[in-house]
């Protein structure tokens, strides 16, 4: 009838070099990892992010497999080092 799911993700990366291609910079930027910011923003050599979600689903409302869902989330990120772009 009712489902409650807790999810906690920790993601870290460190990129170094004289010339870093754009396709490497995007996934490693804080903007890609923290919801609400654009990819390539806060683009530093080291980034660490914690994403925490609480997801509520149910009860079903008449149609098979259709239920209301509420997602609550809290993201926190830290970046430091050389700016890549």
Coordinates of C-alpha atoms in Angstrom, one line a residue, residues 14-47:
X14 CA 39.7 14.2 -8.8
X15 CA 40.9 15.2 -12.3
X16 CA 44.3 16.6 -13.1
X17 CA 46.4 17.5 -16.1
X18 CA 47.5 20.4 -18.4
X19 CA 44.7 19.9 -20.9
X20 CA 41.4 18.3 -19.8
X21 CA 38.9 17.5 -22.6
X22 CA 35.3 18.8 -22.2
X23 CA 33.8 15.3 -22.1
X24 CA 35.8 14.7 -18.9
X25 CA 34.9 18.0 -17.4
X26 CA 31.1 17.7 -17.6
X27 CA 30.6 14.5 -15.4
X28 CA 33.2 15.7 -12.9
X29 CA 31.7 19.2 -12.3
X30 CA 29.6 19.9 -9.1
X31 CA 26.9 21.3 -11.4
X32 CA 26.3 17.8 -12.8
X33 CA 26.2 16.1 -9.4
X34 CA 24.2 18.6 -7.4
X35 CA 20.6 18.9 -8.5
X36 CA 19.6 22.5 -9.6
X37 CA 22.8 23.5 -11.3
X38 CA 24.0 23.2 -14.9
X39 CA 26.6 20.8 -16.1
X40 CA 30.1 22.4 -16.3
X41 CA 29.3 24.8 -13.5
X42 CA 31.5 24.8 -10.3
X43 CA 34.1 22.9 -12.4
X44 CA 37.1 22.3 -10.2
X45 CA 39.8 19.5 -10.0
X46 CA 38.3 17.9 -6.9
X47 CA 34.6 17.5 -6.2

